[in-house]
mmCIF file of C-alpha atoms in Angstrom:
data_model
loop_
_atom_site.group_PDB
_atom_site.id
_atom_site.type_symbol
_atom_site.label_atom_id
_atom_site.label_comp_id
_atom_site.label_asym_id
_atom_site.label_seq_id
_atom_site.Cartn_x
_atom_site.Cartn_y
_atom_site.Cartn_z
ATOM 1 C CA UNK A 1 -53.913 -34.313 82.526
ATOM 2 C CA UNK A 2 -54.055 -37.287 84.844
ATOM 3 C CA UNK A 3 -51.756 -36.769 87.801
ATOM 4 C CA UNK A 4 -49.825 -39.867 88.695
ATOM 5 C CA UNK A 5 -47.638 -40.711 91.655
ATOM 6 C CA UNK A 6 -44.380 -42.219 90.561
ATOM 7 C CA UNK A 7 -43.296 -45.500 92.063
ATOM 8 C CA UNK A 8 -40.409 -44.795 94.373
ATOM 9 C CA UNK A 9 -37.964 -47.614 94.670
ATOM 10 C CA UNK A 10 -35.588 -45.542 96.818
ATOM 11 C CA UNK A 11 -35.547 -42.356 98.847
ATOM 12 C CA UNK A 12 -33.405 -40.547 96.254
ATOM 13 C CA UNK A 13 -34.925 -39.104 93.101
ATOM 14 C CA UNK A 14 -33.506 -40.755 89.965
ATOM 15 C CA UNK A 15 -31.713 -38.559 87.394
ATOM 16 C CA UNK A 16 -33.924 -36.974 84.737
ATOM 17 C CA UNK A 17 -34.263 -39.035 81.522
ATOM 18 C CA UNK A 18 -32.721 -42.071 83.206
ATOM 19 C CA UNK A 19 -34.422 -45.456 82.849
ATOM 20 C CA UNK A 20 -35.707 -45.362 86.418
ATOM 21 C CA UNK A 21 -37.097 -41.843 85.950
ATOM 22 C CA UNK A 22 -38.953 -42.801 82.758
ATOM 23 C CA UNK A 23 -40.408 -45.966 84.320
ATOM 24 C CA UNK A 24 -41.580 -44.170 87.477
ATOM 25 C CA UNK A 25 -43.105 -41.215 85.620
ATOM 26 C CA UNK A 26 -44.116 -42.735 82.276
ATOM 27 C CA UNK A 27 -47.809 -42.034 82.895
ATOM 28 C CA UNK A 28 -47.139 -38.315 83.466
ATOM 29 C CA UNK A 29 -44.929 -38.148 80.378
ATOM 30 C CA UNK A 30 -47.522 -39.821 78.177
ATOM 31 C CA UNK A 31 -50.272 -37.629 79.665
ATOM 32 C CA UNK A 32 -48.336 -34.530 78.607
ATOM 33 C CA UNK A 33 -48.042 -35.867 75.060
ATOM 34 C CA UNK A 34 -51.791 -36.616 74.928
ATOM 35 C CA UNK A 35 -52.571 -33.127 76.261
ATOM 36 C CA UNK A 36 -50.804 -31.631 73.248
ATOM 37 C CA UNK A 37 -53.549 -33.042 71.001
ATOM 38 C CA UNK A 38 -56.347 -31.964 73.363
ATOM 39 C CA UNK A 39 -55.009 -28.398 73.637
ATOM 40 C CA UNK A 40 -54.551 -28.368 69.858
ATOM 41 C CA UNK A 41 -58.333 -28.594 69.452
ATOM 42 C CA UNK A 42 -58.729 -25.246 71.223
ATOM 43 C CA UNK A 43 -56.451 -23.357 68.839
ATOM 44 C CA UNK A 44 -57.892 -22.533 65.443
ATOM 45 C CA UNK A 45 -54.627 -23.048 63.581
ATOM 46 C CA UNK A 46 -53.915 -26.518 64.994
ATOM 47 C CA UNK A 47 -57.500 -27.766 65.428
ATOM 48 C CA UNK A 48 -57.679 -29.563 62.025
ATOM 49 C CA UNK A 49 -54.394 -31.309 62.770
ATOM 50 C CA UNK A 50 -55.477 -32.339 66.297
ATOM 51 C CA UNK A 51 -58.918 -33.363 65.047
ATOM 52 C CA UNK A 52 -57.241 -35.901 62.741
ATOM 53 C CA UNK A 53 -55.848 -37.756 65.759
ATOM 54 C CA UNK A 54 -58.858 -37.601 68.078
ATOM 55 C CA UNK A 55 -61.970 -38.015 65.885
ATOM 56 C CA UNK A 56 -63.137 -40.880 63.680
ATOM 57 C CA UNK A 57 -62.740 -40.356 59.926
ATOM 58 C CA UNK A 58 -63.601 -41.906 56.547
ATOM 59 C CA UNK A 59 -67.386 -41.652 56.924
ATOM 60 C CA UNK A 60 -69.417 -42.711 53.872
ATOM 61 C CA UNK A 61 -72.671 -40.906 54.737
ATOM 62 C CA UNK A 62 -73.625 -37.286 54.199
ATOM 63 C CA UNK A 63 -75.312 -35.818 57.300
ATOM 64 C CA UNK A 64 -75.787 -32.444 55.561
ATOM 65 C CA UNK A 65 -78.380 -33.811 53.132
ATOM 66 C CA UNK A 66 -80.168 -35.881 55.778
ATOM 67 C CA UNK A 67 -79.451 -34.948 59.429
ATOM 68 C CA UNK A 68 -81.311 -38.041 60.714
ATOM 69 C CA UNK A 69 -79.055 -40.474 58.884
ATOM 70 C CA UNK A 70 -76.822 -42.743 61.005
ATOM 71 C CA UNK A 71 -73.148 -42.120 60.357
ATOM 72 C CA UNK A 72 -71.312 -45.037 58.781
ATOM 73 C CA UNK A 73 -67.562 -45.375 58.408
ATOM 74 C CA UNK A 74 -65.035 -47.347 56.413
ATOM 75 C CA UNK A 75 -61.283 -47.871 56.776
ATOM 76 C CA UNK A 76 -58.549 -45.439 55.708
ATOM 77 C CA UNK A 77 -55.101 -44.041 56.408
ATOM 78 C CA UNK A 78 -56.336 -41.549 59.028
ATOM 79 C CA UNK A 79 -57.184 -44.476 61.290
ATOM 80 C CA UNK A 80 -53.463 -44.767 62.052
ATOM 81 C CA UNK A 81 -53.553 -41.288 63.618
ATOM 82 C CA UNK A 82 -56.527 -42.245 65.803
ATOM 83 C CA UNK A 83 -54.804 -45.464 66.842
ATOM 84 C CA UNK A 84 -51.756 -43.484 67.982
ATOM 85 C CA UNK A 85 -53.806 -41.115 70.163
ATOM 86 C CA UNK A 86 -55.820 -43.884 71.811
ATOM 87 C CA UNK A 87 -52.584 -45.830 72.207
ATOM 88 C CA UNK A 88 -51.424 -43.009 74.522
ATOM 89 C CA UNK A 89 -54.742 -43.081 76.407
ATOM 90 C CA UNK A 90 -54.442 -46.847 76.914
ATOM 91 C CA UNK A 91 -50.993 -46.487 78.491
ATOM 92 C CA UNK A 92 -52.372 -43.877 80.903
ATOM 93 C CA UNK A 93 -55.366 -46.052 81.844
ATOM 94 C CA UNK A 94 -53.093 -49.055 82.381
ATOM 95 C CA UNK A 95 -50.909 -47.052 84.779
ATOM 96 C CA UNK A 96 -53.926 -45.651 86.662
ATOM 97 C CA UNK A 97 -55.428 -49.108 87.215
ATOM 98 C CA UNK A 98 -52.084 -50.569 88.278
ATOM 99 C CA UNK A 99 -51.124 -47.730 90.626
ATOM 100 C CA UNK A 100 -54.411 -47.012 92.372
ATOM 101 C CA UNK A 101 -56.202 -50.379 92.356
ATOM 102 C CA UNK A 102 -54.105 -53.475 91.716
ATOM 103 C CA UNK A 103 -50.998 -52.428 93.669
ATOM 104 C CA UNK A 104 -53.091 -51.635 96.738
ATOM 105 C CA UNK A 105 -54.916 -54.965 96.524
ATOM 106 C CA UNK A 106 -51.705 -56.960 96.051
ATOM 107 C CA UNK A 107 -50.114 -55.321 99.119
ATOM 108 C CA UNK A 108 -52.962 -56.565 101.296
ATOM 109 C CA UNK A 109 -52.726 -60.095 99.892
ATOM 110 C CA UNK A 110 -48.975 -60.432 100.643
ATOM 111 C CA UNK A 111 -48.291 -62.507 97.532
ATOM 112 C CA UNK A 112 -44.949 -63.951 96.501
ATOM 113 C CA UNK A 113 -43.082 -62.513 93.499
ATOM 114 C CA UNK A 114 -44.260 -65.278 91.164
ATOM 115 C CA UNK A 115 -47.893 -64.971 92.258
ATOM 116 C CA UNK A 116 -47.674 -61.163 92.199
ATOM 117 C CA UNK A 117 -46.665 -61.201 88.536
ATOM 118 C CA UNK A 118 -49.540 -63.544 87.661
ATOM 119 C CA UNK A 119 -51.961 -61.492 89.754
ATOM 120 C CA UNK A 120 -51.075 -58.242 87.977
ATOM 121 C CA UNK A 121 -51.282 -59.867 84.547
ATOM 122 C CA UNK A 122 -54.638 -61.526 85.221
ATOM 123 C CA UNK A 123 -56.055 -58.357 86.808
ATOM 124 C CA UNK A 124 -55.178 -56.183 83.822
ATOM 125 C CA UNK A 125 -56.435 -58.743 81.319
ATOM 126 C CA UNK A 126 -59.720 -59.391 83.089
ATOM 127 C CA UNK A 127 -60.492 -55.647 83.062
ATOM 128 C CA UNK A 128 -59.629 -55.453 79.356
ATOM 129 C CA UNK A 129 -61.661 -58.566 78.479
ATOM 130 C CA UNK A 130 -64.664 -57.493 80.569
ATOM 131 C CA UNK A 131 -64.832 -53.976 79.131
ATOM 132 C CA UNK A 132 -64.511 -55.112 75.522
ATOM 133 C CA UNK A 133 -66.933 -58.005 76.046
ATOM 134 C CA UNK A 134 -69.665 -55.659 77.302
ATOM 135 C CA UNK A 135 -68.857 -53.226 74.512
ATOM 136 C CA UNK A 136 -69.046 -55.934 71.831
ATOM 137 C CA UNK A 137 -72.311 -57.320 73.235
ATOM 138 C CA UNK A 138 -73.807 -53.822 73.112
ATOM 139 C CA UNK A 139 -72.778 -53.496 69.439
ATOM 140 C CA UNK A 140 -74.186 -56.927 68.567
ATOM 141 C CA UNK A 141 -77.537 -56.129 70.201
ATOM 142 C CA UNK A 142 -77.847 -52.602 68.783
ATOM 143 C CA UNK A 143 -76.994 -53.660 65.219
ATOM 144 C CA UNK A 144 -78.952 -56.936 65.421
ATOM 145 C CA UNK A 145 -75.966 -58.982 64.252
ATOM 146 C CA UNK A 146 -76.539 -62.207 66.156
ATOM 147 C CA UNK A 147 -80.227 -62.605 65.251
ATOM 148 C CA UNK A 148 -79.524 -61.814 61.615
ATOM 149 C CA UNK A 149 -76.498 -63.995 60.825
ATOM 150 C CA UNK A 150 -77.102 -64.078 57.025
ATOM 151 C CA UNK A 151 -76.366 -60.335 57.011
ATOM 152 C CA UNK A 152 -72.723 -61.202 57.763
ATOM 153 C CA UNK A 153 -72.317 -62.323 54.144
ATOM 154 C CA UNK A 154 -75.280 -60.821 52.267
ATOM 155 C CA UNK A 155 -74.340 -57.251 53.270
ATOM 156 C CA UNK A 156 -70.582 -57.721 52.886
ATOM 157 C CA UNK A 157 -68.735 -55.347 52.848
ATOM 158 C CA UNK A 158 -70.954 -53.447 55.282
ATOM 159 C CA UNK A 159 -69.856 -50.008 56.577
ATOM 160 C CA UNK A 160 -69.190 -49.632 60.282
ATOM 161 C CA UNK A 161 -71.131 -47.675 62.847
ATOM 162 C CA UNK A 162 -69.294 -45.165 65.031
ATOM 163 C CA UNK A 163 -69.290 -47.538 68.010
ATOM 164 C CA UNK A 164 -67.934 -50.438 65.959
ATOM 165 C CA UNK A 165 -65.174 -48.349 64.411
ATOM 166 C CA UNK A 166 -64.114 -46.952 67.790
ATOM 167 C CA UNK A 167 -64.194 -50.497 69.171
ATOM 168 C CA UNK A 168 -61.578 -51.641 66.655
ATOM 169 C CA UNK A 169 -59.477 -48.496 67.034
ATOM 170 C CA UNK A 170 -59.274 -49.160 70.781
ATOM 171 C CA UNK A 171 -58.541 -52.834 70.120
ATOM 172 C CA UNK A 172 -55.559 -51.989 67.942
ATOM 173 C CA UNK A 173 -54.404 -49.400 70.482
ATOM 174 C CA UNK A 174 -54.514 -51.927 73.316
ATOM 175 C CA UNK A 175 -52.432 -54.560 71.527
ATOM 176 C CA UNK A 176 -49.887 -51.938 70.465
ATOM 177 C CA UNK A 177 -49.533 -50.612 74.011
ATOM 178 C CA UNK A 178 -48.466 -54.095 75.184
ATOM 179 C CA UNK A 179 -45.012 -53.605 73.624
ATOM 180 C CA UNK A 180 -43.869 -50.516 75.608
ATOM 181 C CA UNK A 181 -45.462 -52.015 78.735
ATOM 182 C CA UNK A 182 -42.745 -54.666 78.663
ATOM 183 C CA UNK A 183 -40.310 -51.864 79.488
ATOM 184 C CA UNK A 184 -42.554 -49.938 81.879
ATOM 185 C CA UNK A 185 -43.387 -53.055 83.930
ATOM 186 C CA UNK A 186 -39.801 -54.359 84.015
ATOM 187 C CA UNK A 187 -40.839 -57.722 82.588
ATOM 188 C CA UNK A 188 -38.220 -60.441 83.018
ATOM 189 C CA UNK A 189 -36.300 -61.607 79.970
ATOM 190 C CA UNK A 190 -37.686 -65.144 80.177
ATOM 191 C CA UNK A 191 -41.269 -63.782 80.098
ATOM 192 C CA UNK A 192 -40.818 -61.278 77.266
ATOM 193 C CA UNK A 193 -41.137 -63.810 74.431
ATOM 194 C CA UNK A 194 -44.550 -65.074 75.607
ATOM 195 C CA UNK A 195 -45.910 -61.541 76.168
ATOM 196 C CA UNK A 196 -44.706 -60.411 72.733
ATOM 197 C CA UNK A 197 -46.291 -63.471 71.118
ATOM 198 C CA UNK A 198 -49.673 -62.804 72.732
ATOM 199 C CA UNK A 199 -49.650 -59.138 71.714
ATOM 200 C CA UNK A 200 -48.563 -59.962 68.153
ATOM 201 C CA UNK A 201 -51.276 -62.596 67.713
ATOM 202 C CA UNK A 202 -53.958 -60.239 69.030
ATOM 203 C CA UNK A 203 -52.737 -57.398 66.816
ATOM 204 C CA UNK A 204 -52.559 -59.675 63.753
ATOM 205 C CA UNK A 205 -56.104 -61.046 64.004
ATOM 206 C CA UNK A 206 -57.635 -57.679 64.868
ATOM 207 C CA UNK A 207 -55.851 -55.939 61.990
ATOM 208 C CA UNK A 208 -56.792 -58.744 59.588
ATOM 209 C CA UNK A 209 -60.497 -58.483 60.433
ATOM 210 C CA UNK A 210 -60.436 -54.679 60.299
ATOM 211 C CA UNK A 211 -58.605 -54.314 56.975
ATOM 212 C CA UNK A 212 -60.573 -57.063 55.200
ATOM 213 C CA UNK A 213 -63.906 -55.553 56.371
ATOM 214 C CA UNK A 214 -65.045 -58.507 58.478
ATOM 215 C CA UNK A 215 -65.731 -56.281 61.498
ATOM 216 C CA UNK A 216 -69.221 -57.624 62.289
ATOM 217 C CA UNK A 217 -68.020 -61.226 62.253
ATOM 218 C CA UNK A 218 -64.949 -60.297 64.270
ATOM 219 C CA UNK A 219 -67.133 -58.648 66.933
ATOM 220 C CA UNK A 220 -68.875 -61.991 67.565
ATOM 221 C CA UNK A 221 -65.645 -64.017 67.472
ATOM 222 C CA UNK A 222 -63.921 -61.597 69.832
ATOM 223 C CA UNK A 223 -66.865 -61.838 72.223
ATOM 224 C CA UNK A 224 -66.444 -65.629 72.347
ATOM 225 C CA UNK A 225 -62.726 -65.237 72.874
ATOM 226 C CA UNK A 226 -62.996 -62.542 75.550
ATOM 227 C CA UNK A 227 -65.664 -64.379 77.577
ATOM 228 C CA UNK A 228 -63.598 -67.573 77.681
ATOM 229 C CA UNK A 229 -60.375 -65.787 78.622
ATOM 230 C CA UNK A 230 -62.066 -63.459 81.128
ATOM 231 C CA UNK A 231 -63.546 -66.402 83.027
ATOM 232 C CA UNK A 232 -60.173 -68.182 82.936
ATOM 233 C CA UNK A 233 -58.328 -65.207 84.430
ATOM 234 C CA UNK A 234 -61.180 -64.693 86.898
ATOM 235 C CA UNK A 235 -60.720 -68.281 88.096
ATOM 236 C CA UNK A 236 -57.001 -67.600 88.556
ATOM 237 C CA UNK A 237 -57.747 -64.552 90.678
ATOM 238 C CA UNK A 238 -60.164 -66.570 92.823
ATOM 239 C CA UNK A 239 -57.438 -69.184 93.243
ATOM 240 C CA UNK A 240 -54.969 -66.503 94.391
ATOM 241 C CA UNK A 241 -57.344 -64.695 96.734
ATOM 242 C CA UNK A 242 -59.725 -67.361 98.055
ATOM 243 C CA UNK A 243 -58.438 -70.078 100.346
ATOM 244 C CA UNK A 244 -61.463 -72.306 99.785
ATOM 245 C CA UNK A 245 -60.748 -75.223 97.506
ATOM 246 C CA UNK A 246 -64.411 -75.711 96.512
ATOM 247 C CA UNK A 247 -64.724 -72.142 95.197
ATOM 248 C CA UNK A 248 -61.511 -72.516 93.221
ATOM 249 C CA UNK A 249 -62.609 -75.816 91.667
ATOM 250 C CA UNK A 250 -66.051 -74.477 90.750
ATOM 251 C CA UNK A 251 -64.597 -71.355 89.130
ATOM 252 C CA UNK A 252 -62.142 -73.390 87.061
ATOM 253 C CA UNK A 253 -64.895 -75.806 86.028
ATOM 254 C CA UNK A 254 -67.015 -72.936 84.677
ATOM 255 C CA UNK A 255 -64.006 -71.259 83.064
ATOM 256 C CA UNK A 256 -62.795 -74.441 81.388
ATOM 257 C CA UNK A 257 -66.245 -75.194 79.965
ATOM 258 C CA UNK A 258 -66.621 -71.664 78.588
ATOM 259 C CA UNK A 259 -63.088 -71.749 77.173
ATOM 260 C CA UNK A 260 -63.714 -74.947 75.201
ATOM 261 C CA UNK A 261 -67.115 -73.708 73.994
ATOM 262 C CA UNK A 262 -65.581 -70.436 72.772
ATOM 263 C CA UNK A 263 -62.938 -72.271 70.740
ATOM 264 C CA UNK A 264 -65.424 -74.676 69.116
ATOM 265 C CA UNK A 265 -68.017 -71.943 68.456
ATOM 266 C CA UNK A 266 -65.392 -69.746 66.786
ATOM 267 C CA UNK A 267 -64.414 -72.530 64.382
ATOM 268 C CA UNK A 268 -68.044 -73.366 63.580
ATOM 269 C CA UNK A 269 -69.106 -69.762 62.944
ATOM 270 C CA UNK A 270 -66.056 -69.047 60.777
ATOM 271 C CA UNK A 271 -66.724 -72.133 58.666
ATOM 272 C CA UNK A 272 -70.378 -71.172 58.166
ATOM 273 C CA UNK A 273 -69.582 -67.606 57.088
ATOM 274 C CA UNK A 274 -66.584 -68.283 54.836
ATOM 275 C CA UNK A 275 -67.332 -71.730 53.424
ATOM 276 C CA UNK A 276 -71.107 -71.421 53.123
ATOM 277 C CA UNK A 277 -72.256 -67.793 53.131
ATOM 278 C CA UNK A 278 -69.557 -65.965 51.178
ATOM 279 C CA UNK A 279 -69.230 -68.846 48.706
ATOM 280 C CA UNK A 280 -72.817 -68.174 47.592
ATOM 281 C CA UNK A 281 -71.932 -64.614 46.556
ATOM 282 C CA UNK A 282 -70.118 -63.513 43.440
ATOM 283 C CA UNK A 283 -66.343 -63.589 43.746
ATOM 284 C CA UNK A 284 -65.152 -60.001 43.791
ATOM 285 C CA UNK A 285 -61.882 -58.312 44.668
ATOM 286 C CA UNK A 286 -62.192 -54.509 44.773
ATOM 287 C CA UNK A 287 -59.859 -52.476 46.969
ATOM 288 C CA UNK A 288 -61.866 -49.268 46.481
ATOM 289 C CA UNK A 289 -65.145 -50.701 47.771
ATOM 290 C CA UNK A 290 -63.354 -52.922 50.296
ATOM 291 C CA UNK A 291 -64.558 -56.253 48.923
ATOM 292 C CA UNK A 292 -62.133 -59.178 49.335
ATOM 293 C CA UNK A 293 -64.555 -62.007 48.632
ATOM 294 C CA UNK A 294 -62.346 -64.389 46.650
ATOM 295 C CA UNK A 295 -61.587 -68.089 47.316
ATOM 296 C CA UNK A 296 -57.987 -67.365 48.297
ATOM 297 C CA UNK A 297 -59.111 -65.023 51.102
ATOM 298 C CA UNK A 298 -61.968 -67.292 52.162
ATOM 299 C CA UNK A 299 -59.888 -70.443 52.573
ATOM 300 C CA UNK A 300 -56.891 -68.632 54.032
ATOM 301 C CA UNK A 301 -58.867 -66.839 56.720
ATOM 302 C CA UNK A 302 -60.928 -69.853 57.773
ATOM 303 C CA UNK A 303 -57.782 -72.015 57.834
ATOM 304 C CA UNK A 304 -55.865 -69.535 59.978
ATOM 305 C CA UNK A 305 -58.762 -69.176 62.437
ATOM 306 C CA UNK A 306 -59.339 -72.938 62.650
ATOM 307 C CA UNK A 307 -55.646 -73.744 63.128
ATOM 308 C CA UNK A 308 -55.258 -71.089 65.797
ATOM 309 C CA UNK A 309 -58.345 -72.190 67.733
ATOM 310 C CA UNK A 310 -57.337 -75.832 67.371
ATOM 311 C CA UNK A 311 -53.861 -75.025 68.683
ATOM 312 C CA UNK A 312 -55.374 -73.289 71.715
ATOM 313 C CA UNK A 313 -57.508 -76.370 72.363
ATOM 314 C CA UNK A 314 -54.401 -78.566 72.084
ATOM 315 C CA UNK A 315 -52.490 -76.449 74.618
ATOM 316 C CA UNK A 316 -55.518 -76.484 76.915
ATOM 317 C CA UNK A 317 -55.805 -80.284 76.728
ATOM 318 C CA UNK A 318 -52.084 -80.769 77.412
ATOM 319 C CA UNK A 319 -52.286 -78.485 80.437
ATOM 320 C CA UNK A 320 -55.336 -80.289 81.834
ATOM 321 C CA UNK A 321 -53.679 -83.716 81.403
ATOM 322 C CA UNK A 322 -50.562 -82.451 83.170
ATOM 323 C CA UNK A 323 -52.609 -81.101 86.087
ATOM 324 C CA UNK A 324 -54.577 -84.362 86.328
ATOM 325 C CA UNK A 325 -51.367 -86.375 86.530
ATOM 326 C CA UNK A 326 -49.948 -84.084 89.204
ATOM 327 C CA UNK A 327 -53.121 -84.370 91.295
ATOM 328 C CA UNK A 328 -53.223 -88.163 90.869
ATOM 329 C CA UNK A 329 -49.574 -88.659 91.865
ATOM 330 C CA UNK A 330 -49.229 -90.293 95.322
ATOM 331 C CA UNK A 331 -47.962 -88.016 98.066
ATOM 332 C CA UNK A 332 -44.905 -89.459 99.780
ATOM 333 C CA UNK A 333 -44.933 -88.739 103.519
ATOM 334 C CA UNK A 334 -41.758 -89.301 105.465
ATOM 335 C CA UNK A 335 -42.433 -91.402 108.559
ATOM 336 C CA UNK A 336 -41.183 -89.986 111.815
ATOM 337 C CA UNK A 337 -38.715 -92.192 113.720
ATOM 338 C CA UNK A 338 -40.511 -93.952 116.580
ATOM 339 C CA UNK A 339 -39.388 -93.932 120.162
ATOM 340 C CA UNK A 340 -38.992 -97.699 120.162
ATOM 341 C CA UNK A 341 -36.402 -97.515 117.459
ATOM 342 C CA UNK A 342 -34.582 -94.885 119.463
ATOM 343 C CA UNK A 343 -34.648 -97.173 122.520
ATOM 344 C CA UNK A 344 -33.356 -100.057 120.416
ATOM 345 C CA UNK A 345 -30.595 -97.874 119.087
ATOM 346 C CA UNK A 346 -29.724 -96.918 122.649
ATOM 347 C CA UNK A 347 -29.651 -100.565 123.686
ATOM 348 C CA UNK A 348 -27.565 -101.467 120.655
ATOM 349 C CA UNK A 349 -25.119 -98.656 121.387
ATOM 350 C CA UNK A 350 -24.878 -99.785 125.043
ATOM 351 C CA UNK A 351 -24.323 -103.385 123.955
ATOM 352 C CA UNK A 352 -21.706 -102.302 121.452
ATOM 353 C CA UNK A 353 -19.932 -100.381 124.223
ATOM 354 C CA UNK A 354 -20.066 -103.472 126.495
ATOM 355 C CA UNK A 355 -18.661 -105.675 123.764
ATOM 356 C CA UNK A 356 -15.554 -103.530 123.640
ATOM 357 C CA UNK A 357 -14.869 -104.251 127.396
ATOM 358 C CA UNK A 358 -13.310 -107.428 128.816
ATOM 359 C CA UNK A 359 -15.638 -110.277 129.928
ATOM 360 C CA UNK A 360 -15.255 -109.542 133.695
ATOM 361 C CA UNK A 361 -16.031 -105.851 133.230
ATOM 362 C CA UNK A 362 -18.983 -106.735 131.004
ATOM 363 C CA UNK A 363 -20.532 -108.873 133.788
ATOM 364 C CA UNK A 364 -20.079 -106.186 136.448
ATOM 365 C CA UNK A 365 -21.537 -103.480 134.184
ATOM 366 C CA UNK A 366 -24.596 -105.644 133.473
ATOM 367 C CA UNK A 367 -25.144 -106.278 137.197
ATOM 368 C CA UNK A 368 -24.942 -102.538 137.959
ATOM 369 C CA UNK A 369 -27.416 -101.789 135.180
ATOM 370 C CA UNK A 370 -29.903 -104.388 136.481
ATOM 371 C CA UNK A 371 -29.674 -103.044 140.036
ATOM 372 C CA UNK A 372 -30.359 -99.483 138.840
ATOM 373 C CA UNK A 373 -33.417 -100.646 136.901
ATOM 374 C CA UNK A 374 -34.836 -102.547 139.919
ATOM 375 C CA UNK A 375 -34.354 -99.489 142.162
ATOM 376 C CA UNK A 376 -36.113 -97.312 139.630
ATOM 377 C CA UNK A 377 -39.089 -99.689 139.745
#
């Protein structure tokens, strides 16, 4: 079990099972639940039950007949059990990273509340995007997916390797863990809607690719997406931490270019696979074998992907135009009052005071003022 230090907001310990107690100790609570499955593997009676949650299932190869064969997997109902277990592990890892790395870094930076929220969000996302990008690239290289693009449609529906199946199980677990994190992180009400939307979109596209057996294609598309978003959040972190404007501009230039390329490449690759490759094959809908190669699925999936990527490009363009206008707006600098104006005001006030006196007194006051000025000289 991973031991976690609870975040203490006050010197007093909160009551057990109160909201504050659950938030401070949620990592320990979830660790205890995960340990139930791990300990269950050691007991003969509960080991089959615990094995259902921890291991990968629905393999389509028989290692008994040929021990050298590579295990291949398909989808099934037991995947929901694995998603639940790795959902618990993701919550624990999120808390460990936040408590022992990001909180310590943010304390040294002395960020404001608004920047602290953005820093924590970008830090967590850049770790997630980096890990899954390296994982997806390893899968693409090992299974020779990128250099053999026609296999994306000629071998459809292709069974998954162990690494690819675990990749998608962890993907689904991550997007599901975003919902309870809204409570654990005390996210503000005005920010909840955007966080829920991001998690729902990620969960929808990952589930769609996994259930329709487009895992190999999704691995490439997710790599494009993760690289673009990882560089974007990396540029934000550089902007928060670095005080050099040149480094910030260069990082955003690279991130913006990669972001646009990822969106365009995703649309192009989806169109090639669905509108060219799969159209050449025989239309077949078979739930048992996992084939969903029919025109309705082809056009729906490519339309959803294209509209989503196009919408992201639209939001990106609007944001860039807004930033360009803000940078081009003239800066209004308030001019400091000069000393001459103050002297004139003093003279005017003295003259206004003299005007209120009678004519004889005005003449005497002017003579006294002239004498004092000549003596000062």
